[in-house]
Amino acid sequence: MKNNTSTATLSFDNGKSPIELPMLSGTLGNDVIDIRTLGKHGVYTYDPGFMSTAACDSNITFIDGEQGLLYHRGYPIEELAEHCDYLEVAYLLMHGDLPNAAEKQQFTDTITGSTMLHDQLSNIFRGFRRDAHPMAVMVGVVGSLSAFYFDSMDILNPKHREISAHRLLAKVPTIAAWSYKYISGQPFMYPQNHLNYAENFMYMMFATPCEEYVPNPVLAKAFERILILHADHEQNASTSTVRLVGSSGANPFACISAGIASLWGPAHGGANEATLNMLEEIGDVSRIGEFINRAKDKSDSFRLMGFGHRVYRNMDPRAAIMRKTCHEVLDVLGLNNDPMFKLALALEKIALEDEYFVSRKLYPNVDFYSGIVMRAMGIPNSMFTAIFALARTAGWIAQWSEMHSDPEAKIGRPRQLYTGTEKRSFVELNKR
């Protein structure tokens, strides 16, 4: 962040003196007006949803929604998804640069050596109902890690932060896979250190003690891309939640648990699950026209899920990668003629050609394709958001650690515009 030579002047029509506010510039993106001193002048800004407010400065991820750009530490997401594995991207997010061969090996060995959970954690899983949503289990179990790994939770100690970061990155896949195993009534499968990060999760989720399980390399690569494409996405609701909770000095496990809870919402991490639910509601290719017309009707509550994005006003750069991956997965599994997938691809074709959607830039987004890929892989809808949380853990950790390294970081304290009742006198109970 650097000072801009320009200033902004805030003028009032009530006789109050104008306020001069400095401008700040980043390396990319829009300039911002520094409003930190506004409170001293007796005024605040009003910005529901923080749609026009920069709550922090960060050098981790940059998004330009108009141009359809997503960079991690300056690297375009397309290049990272093509050439890196997930742990390389996680290292990049956490450390600022891609690792060399020795650094990558050491980092991989550290994460691989920490994938086991404390044995008593299995009892916490068993405290949940068998029909619980996997996200409910993940929120609880990730939060409970603070009761088991409390030897390195001094957030002011960089080494402690690193140890906790490694533990979270290593253990969240095990927790996510075990959440599925628990609700499906299957025995927990323990991590296998000879497998890579994506393969290991697939093993823990799909393997059983009855027979040998060998991850399909095409599916493992597809899953790796899902993780990379969801690793971080700037200051979204869940990332901002992690930062806000972390600003109070809360332990890292509580912060990531809060991020998982935020991600659970259908307007955020639940979007790909909602996309599959929508496809099931449509049911057949012959009904697409009916639902397209409903989506265009403002008086109809139906919304076409998986199209458009709150940030991108162009093609989501992750969607093109996931679209290619989607076809690779359907080909290797021989599912090109599966009714649900034919429905999804027919819907994609119509939406890409229909003037209503094209003019509004309502392109298929990454959730549309990732939902199709995960369903093809045999992952149930209820696990989609849990996998999103697994992927996003790397970004949350990086953002949390960056915040604690910032000397200007303060506890979050948003302001409000009070619209309630003015002062009134108390009336005793017998006189009300």
Short mmCIF file of C-alpha atoms in Angstrom, two decimals, residues 3 41 45 191 222 225 240 244 274 279 352 387-388 422:
data_model
loop_
_atom_site.label_atom_id
_atom_site.label_comp_id
_atom_site.label_asym_id
_atom_site.label_seq_id
_atom_site.Cartn_x
_atom_site.Cartn_y
_atom_site.Cartn_z
CA ASN A 3 0.09 7.01 -0.56
CA HIS A 41 -15.03 14.39 12.65
CA THR A 45 -19.66 5.71 6.16
CA PRO A 191 -4.36 -41.42 6.10
CA ALA A 222 -9.59 -33.36 -11.25
CA ARG A 225 -7.86 -28.80 -9.58
CA SER A 240 -13.54 -11.84 6.20
CA LEU A 244 -12.71 -10.68 12.01
CA ALA A 274 -27.63 -25.73 -4.90
CA LEU A 279 -30.69 -29.83 -11.94
CA LEU A 352 -24.30 -19.61 -23.41
CA ILE A 387 -14.77 -30.09 0.19
CA PHE A 388 -14.96 -26.37 -0.52
CA GLU A 422 -35.02 7.25 20.82
#
